[in-house]
Tab-separated table of C-alpha atoms (C1' of nucleotides) in Angstrom:
chain	number	residue	atom	x	y	z
A	138	MET	CA	-190.795	34.152	-62.672
A	139	ILE	CA	-189.385	33.444	-59.077
A	140	LEU	CA	-187.365	35.986	-56.935
A	141	PRO	CA	-183.802	34.729	-56.734
A	142	GLN	CA	-182.168	34.157	-53.403
A	143	ASN	CA	-180.121	37.227	-53.596
A	144	PHE	CA	-183.495	39.475	-53.323
A	145	TYR	CA	-183.265	38.316	-49.723
A	146	SER	CA	-179.846	38.590	-48.751
A	147	LYS	CA	-180.021	42.403	-47.750
A	148	PRO	CA	-180.702	44.588	-44.776
A	149	THR	CA	-183.871	43.516	-43.265
A	150	VAL	CA	-185.713	46.842	-43.647
A	151	ARG	CA	-184.739	47.063	-47.392
A	152	VAL	CA	-186.055	43.687	-47.939
A	153	ALA	CA	-189.351	44.364	-45.888
A	154	ARG	CA	-190.159	47.433	-48.071
A	155	ALA	CA	-189.385	45.372	-51.302
A	156	LEU	CA	-191.624	42.416	-50.468
A	157	LEU	CA	-194.657	45.037	-50.606
A	158	GLY	CA	-196.411	44.117	-53.716
A	159	GLN	CA	-194.577	40.961	-54.481
A	160	VAL	CA	-196.755	37.699	-54.755
A	161	LEU	CA	-196.651	34.971	-52.418
A	162	VAL	CA	-197.529	31.585	-54.206
A	163	HIS	CA	-197.830	27.940	-52.835
A	164	GLU	CA	-198.436	25.107	-55.443
A	165	THR	CA	-199.999	22.163	-53.925
A	166	PRO	CA	-201.649	18.909	-55.266
A	167	GLN	CA	-204.882	20.719	-54.637
A	168	GLY	CA	-204.158	23.491	-56.521
A	169	THR	CA	-202.350	26.943	-56.321
A	170	ALA	CA	-203.173	29.634	-54.174
A	171	ALA	CA	-201.475	33.198	-54.273
A	172	GLY	CA	-201.657	36.644	-52.687
A	173	ARG	CA	-199.885	39.903	-53.232
A	174	ILE	CA	-198.074	40.998	-50.019
A	175	VAL	CA	-199.704	44.286	-48.511
A	176	GLU	CA	-198.472	44.149	-44.916
A	177	VAL	CA	-194.989	43.243	-43.341
A	178	GLU	CA	-192.924	43.543	-40.160
A	179	ALA	CA	-189.114	43.662	-39.929
A	180	TYR	CA	-187.229	41.803	-37.186
A	181	LEU	CA	-183.525	43.164	-36.781
A	182	PRO	CA	-180.403	41.380	-36.194
A	183	LYS	CA	-179.245	44.171	-33.764
A	184	LYS	CA	-180.931	46.447	-31.266
A	185	ASP	CA	-184.244	45.024	-31.579
A	186	PRO	CA	-185.687	43.565	-28.269
A	187	GLY	CA	-188.794	42.256	-30.143
A	188	CYS	CA	-186.900	40.042	-32.311
A	189	HIS	CA	-186.671	36.229	-31.440
A	190	ALA	CA	-182.983	36.169	-32.037
A	191	SER	CA	-182.223	39.234	-29.701
A	192	ARG	CA	-181.165	36.662	-26.855
A	193	GLY	CA	-179.188	34.596	-28.931
A	194	LYS	CA	-179.555	31.430	-30.924
A	195	THR	CA	-181.882	28.799	-29.726
A	196	ALA	CA	-183.677	25.590	-31.206
A	197	ARG	CA	-186.510	27.572	-32.211
A	198	ASN	CA	-184.998	30.631	-33.950
A	199	SER	CA	-181.935	28.991	-35.492
A	200	PRO	CA	-183.492	29.464	-38.997
A	201	MET	CA	-183.155	33.159	-38.658
A	202	PHE	CA	-179.302	32.584	-38.321
A	203	GLY	CA	-179.305	30.615	-41.409
A	204	PRO	CA	-178.772	32.034	-45.171
A	205	ALA	CA	-181.403	34.329	-46.509
A	206	GLY	CA	-184.211	33.296	-48.840
A	207	PHE	CA	-185.647	30.650	-46.577
A	208	ALA	CA	-188.798	30.156	-44.594
A	209	TYR	CA	-189.047	30.713	-40.738
A	210	VAL	CA	-192.112	29.138	-39.462
A	211	TYR	CA	-193.112	28.960	-35.878
A	212	PHE	CA	-196.179	28.238	-33.507
A	213	CYS	CA	-197.691	30.975	-31.694
A	214	TYR	CA	-200.373	31.185	-29.016
A	215	GLY	CA	-201.121	27.496	-29.162
A	216	ASN	CA	-203.331	27.882	-32.316
A	217	HIS	CA	-201.279	29.584	-35.206
A	218	TYR	CA	-198.239	29.399	-37.451
A	219	LEU	CA	-196.693	32.548	-38.401
A	220	PHE	CA	-194.569	32.800	-41.678
A	221	ASN	CA	-191.386	34.752	-41.977
A	222	VAL	CA	-188.712	35.222	-44.652
A	223	VAL	CA	-185.122	34.964	-43.664
A	224	THR	CA	-183.172	37.968	-44.360
A	225	GLU	CA	-179.252	39.210	-44.101
A	226	LYS	CA	-176.087	37.361	-44.640
A	227	GLU	CA	-175.704	33.763	-42.714
A	228	ASP	CA	-175.120	34.169	-39.074
A	229	VAL	CA	-176.938	37.549	-39.170
A	230	PRO	CA	-180.388	36.875	-37.657
A	231	GLY	CA	-182.877	39.079	-39.395
A	232	ALA	CA	-186.477	38.006	-40.846
A	233	VAL	CA	-189.535	39.655	-42.127
A	234	LEU	CA	-192.848	38.497	-40.885
A	235	ILE	CA	-195.519	38.330	-43.659
A	236	ARG	CA	-198.869	39.877	-41.836
A	237	ALA	CA	-201.546	40.228	-44.416
A	238	LEU	CA	-202.114	39.364	-48.430
A	239	GLU	CA	-204.485	40.487	-51.007
A	240	PRO	CA	-205.737	37.052	-52.576
A	241	VAL	CA	-204.825	36.990	-56.235
A	242	GLU	CA	-205.302	33.194	-57.231
A	243	GLY	CA	-206.986	30.005	-55.971
A	244	LEU	CA	-209.598	31.930	-53.776
A	245	GLU	CA	-212.015	28.899	-53.679
A	246	LEU	CA	-209.058	26.811	-52.175
A	247	MET	CA	-208.245	29.505	-49.783
A	248	ALA	CA	-211.803	29.683	-48.520
A	249	GLN	CA	-212.126	25.965	-48.317
A	250	ARG	CA	-208.979	25.862	-46.163
A	251	ARG	CA	-210.174	28.862	-44.074
A	252	GLY	CA	-213.282	26.970	-43.335
A	253	LYS	CA	-216.614	29.030	-43.297
A	254	PHE	CA	-214.901	32.133	-45.152
A	255	LEU	CA	-216.321	33.014	-48.619
A	256	PRO	CA	-213.789	33.792	-51.580
A	257	ASP	CA	-214.553	37.384	-51.471
A	258	ASP	CA	-214.087	37.657	-47.496
A	259	LEU	CA	-211.527	39.891	-46.288
A	260	GLY	CA	-211.152	37.799	-43.466
A	261	LEU	CA	-209.390	35.144	-45.754
A	262	THR	CA	-205.717	36.480	-45.762
A	263	ASN	CA	-205.880	39.804	-43.402
A	264	GLY	CA	-203.725	38.608	-40.479
A	265	PRO	CA	-200.618	36.600	-40.109
A	266	GLY	CA	-202.301	33.431	-38.854
A	267	LYS	CA	-204.972	33.569	-41.456
A	268	LEU	CA	-202.646	33.753	-44.552
A	269	VAL	CA	-200.572	30.790	-43.293
A	270	GLN	CA	-203.764	28.899	-43.076
A	271	ALA	CA	-205.373	30.209	-46.423
A	272	LEU	CA	-202.144	29.277	-48.436
A	273	GLY	CA	-201.578	25.870	-46.662
A	274	ILE	CA	-198.405	26.676	-45.192
A	275	GLU	CA	-197.510	24.189	-42.279
A	276	ARG	CA	-194.699	23.452	-39.793
A	277	ALA	CA	-193.031	21.473	-42.180
A	278	HIS	CA	-192.288	24.460	-44.389
A	279	ASN	CA	-189.749	25.754	-41.774
A	280	GLN	CA	-186.378	26.189	-43.234
A	281	LYS	CA	-187.724	25.393	-46.901
A	282	ALA	CA	-186.008	27.334	-49.655
A	283	LEU	CA	-188.406	30.312	-51.058
A	284	PHE	CA	-186.581	30.585	-54.378
A	285	LYS	CA	-187.998	27.661	-55.954
A	286	LYS	CA	-191.374	25.762	-55.903
A	287	PRO	CA	-193.810	24.833	-54.519
A	288	LEU	CA	-193.740	27.829	-52.234
A	289	TYR	CA	-192.187	30.996	-53.594
A	290	LEU	CA	-192.444	34.668	-54.520
A	291	ARG	CA	-193.273	36.030	-57.852
A	292	PRO	CA	-192.542	39.563	-58.761
A	293	GLY	CA	-195.492	41.778	-58.521
A	294	GLN	CA	-196.401	45.705	-59.097
A	295	ARG	CA	-196.569	48.115	-56.204
A	296	LYS	CA	-198.077	51.640	-57.059
A	297	GLU	CA	-199.446	52.433	-53.620
A	298	LYS	CA	-197.646	54.349	-51.057
A	299	ILE	CA	-195.923	52.790	-48.107
A	300	GLY	CA	-197.187	53.256	-44.678
A	301	VAL	CA	-195.098	52.941	-41.416
A	302	THR	CA	-196.286	52.228	-37.899
A	303	THR	CA	-194.950	50.316	-35.066
A	304	ARG	CA	-195.396	46.541	-34.830
A	305	ILE	CA	-198.464	44.691	-33.782
A	306	GLY	CA	-198.666	42.575	-30.525
A	307	LEU	CA	-195.213	43.131	-29.086
A	308	THR	CA	-194.350	43.795	-25.324
A	309	GLU	CA	-190.581	44.172	-26.192
A	310	GLY	CA	-189.438	46.623	-28.785
A	311	ALA	CA	-193.095	47.821	-29.309
A	312	ASP	CA	-191.812	51.431	-29.874
A	313	LEU	CA	-189.764	50.616	-33.112
A	314	PRO	CA	-191.436	51.801	-36.438
A	315	LEU	CA	-190.771	48.662	-38.234
A	316	ARG	CA	-194.366	47.534	-39.675
A	317	PHE	CA	-194.659	48.640	-43.396
A	318	PHE	CA	-197.862	48.177	-45.331
A	319	LEU	CA	-199.560	49.464	-48.653
A	320	THR	CA	-201.941	52.381	-47.516
A	321	ASP	CA	-205.459	52.116	-48.005
A	322	ASN	CA	-205.484	48.294	-48.620
A	323	ASP	CA	-208.566	46.481	-47.711
A	324	TYR	CA	-206.733	43.473	-46.538
A	325	LEU	CA	-204.514	45.067	-43.808
A	326	SER	CA	-204.666	43.273	-40.515
A	327	VAL	CA	-205.403	46.131	-38.592
A	328	ARG	CA	-206.915	49.273	-40.053
A	329	PRO	CA	-204.644	52.475	-39.394
A	330	GLY	CA	-205.855	53.864	-35.926
A	331	LYS	CA	-207.549	50.863	-34.635
A	332	ALA	CA	-204.779	49.092	-33.050
A	333	ARG	CA	-205.601	47.778	-29.479
A	334	PRO	CA	-203.350	46.694	-26.947
A	335	SER	CA	-202.526	43.120	-27.620
A	336	MET	CA	-203.205	40.188	-25.272
A	337	ALA	CA	-199.498	39.822	-24.633
A	338	MET	CA	-199.086	43.310	-23.681
A	339	ARG	CA	-202.384	43.150	-21.385
A	340	LYS	CA	-201.109	39.839	-19.791
A	341	LYS	CA	-197.746	41.612	-19.114
A	342	MET	CA	-199.473	44.756	-17.335
A	343	LYS	CA	-201.487	42.506	-15.300
A	344	ALA	CA	-198.485	40.320	-14.118
A	345	ARG	CA	-196.720	43.592	-13.379
A	346	ALA	CA	-199.703	44.996	-11.294
A	347	VAL	CA	-199.950	41.714	-9.324
A	348	LYS	CA	-196.129	42.044	-8.623
A	349	VAL	CA	-196.405	45.660	-7.161
B	272	DA	C1'	-189.327	18.759	-14.447
B	273	DG	C1'	-192.471	22.421	-14.206
B	274	DC	C1'	-194.342	26.848	-15.640
B	275	DA	C1'	-195.213	31.176	-17.722
B	276	DA	C1'	-195.531	33.898	-21.877
B	277	DG	C1'	-196.401	34.340	-26.623
B	278	DA	C1'	-194.864	38.539	-33.690
B	279	DT	C1'	-203.161	35.583	-32.860
B	280	DT	C1'	-207.757	34.634	-33.891
B	281	DA	C1'	-212.758	33.489	-33.284
B	282	DG	C1'	-216.743	33.533	-30.723
B	283	DC	C1'	-219.679	34.963	-26.903
C	65	DC	C1'	-213.915	40.763	-23.675
C	66	DT	C1'	-211.847	36.467	-23.004
C	67	DA	C1'	-210.941	31.545	-23.857
C	68	DA	C1'	-208.497	28.479	-26.945
C	69	DT	C1'	-204.163	25.919	-27.087
C	70	DC	C1'	-199.351	24.073	-26.926
C	71	DT	C1'	-194.378	24.949	-28.004
C	72	DT	C1'	-190.472	26.971	-26.290
C	73	DG	C1'	-187.027	28.460	-22.974
C	74	DC	C1'	-185.999	29.500	-18.479
C	75	DT	C1'	-186.193	28.651	-13.398
C	76	DA	C1'	-190.278	33.996	-12.004
DNA sequence: AGCAAGATTAGC
DNA sequence: CTAATCTTGCTA
């Protein structure tokens, strides 16, 4: 069972909430790795200064303007790839960032890809850059279809309540409540109430202080 | 051309 | 707490 393309071609917030509990699967020659989605963030087409597409189409964010159900993978902070699912109709730029997974299959493989981590380690997939590494997602997956193998979503179960907070690590649009997660899940990237100002935000404060 | 910023992570 | 690390997009 694979979620069809029309699962994604809806308003971004609705897709974001629907993604919680679904299982992200990546089949590779080394084996299959899969994890249940426990945390996401929505990036909206309109009135969202935190969205890459908020200042128009560029070479980097063009996948967000394409049809729904494709991957938007981009490089961040010089070290990490982040994985998004494109939403909305074509030419309407929306996406959902996958921020944390609960491992369900291929734990040994994920641990191997993550280096020193053990298969039962929470650090395996509890962050947007970490889960990309654990599943073996790379730059080459940018703009790949997610409604067919080898990288796809399988229907899963959700019985937990959905929690909502502001998004992590942004300097623009940081006040919008667009981060959705399964309450009390062990694999959340930031434990509720423990969020610290991100490096991006601190950098900005510093730059502002120098100017004044 | 050059530079600053960034949807993060791991290590001291 | 801070360095690492490099692509992108704008010209601070």
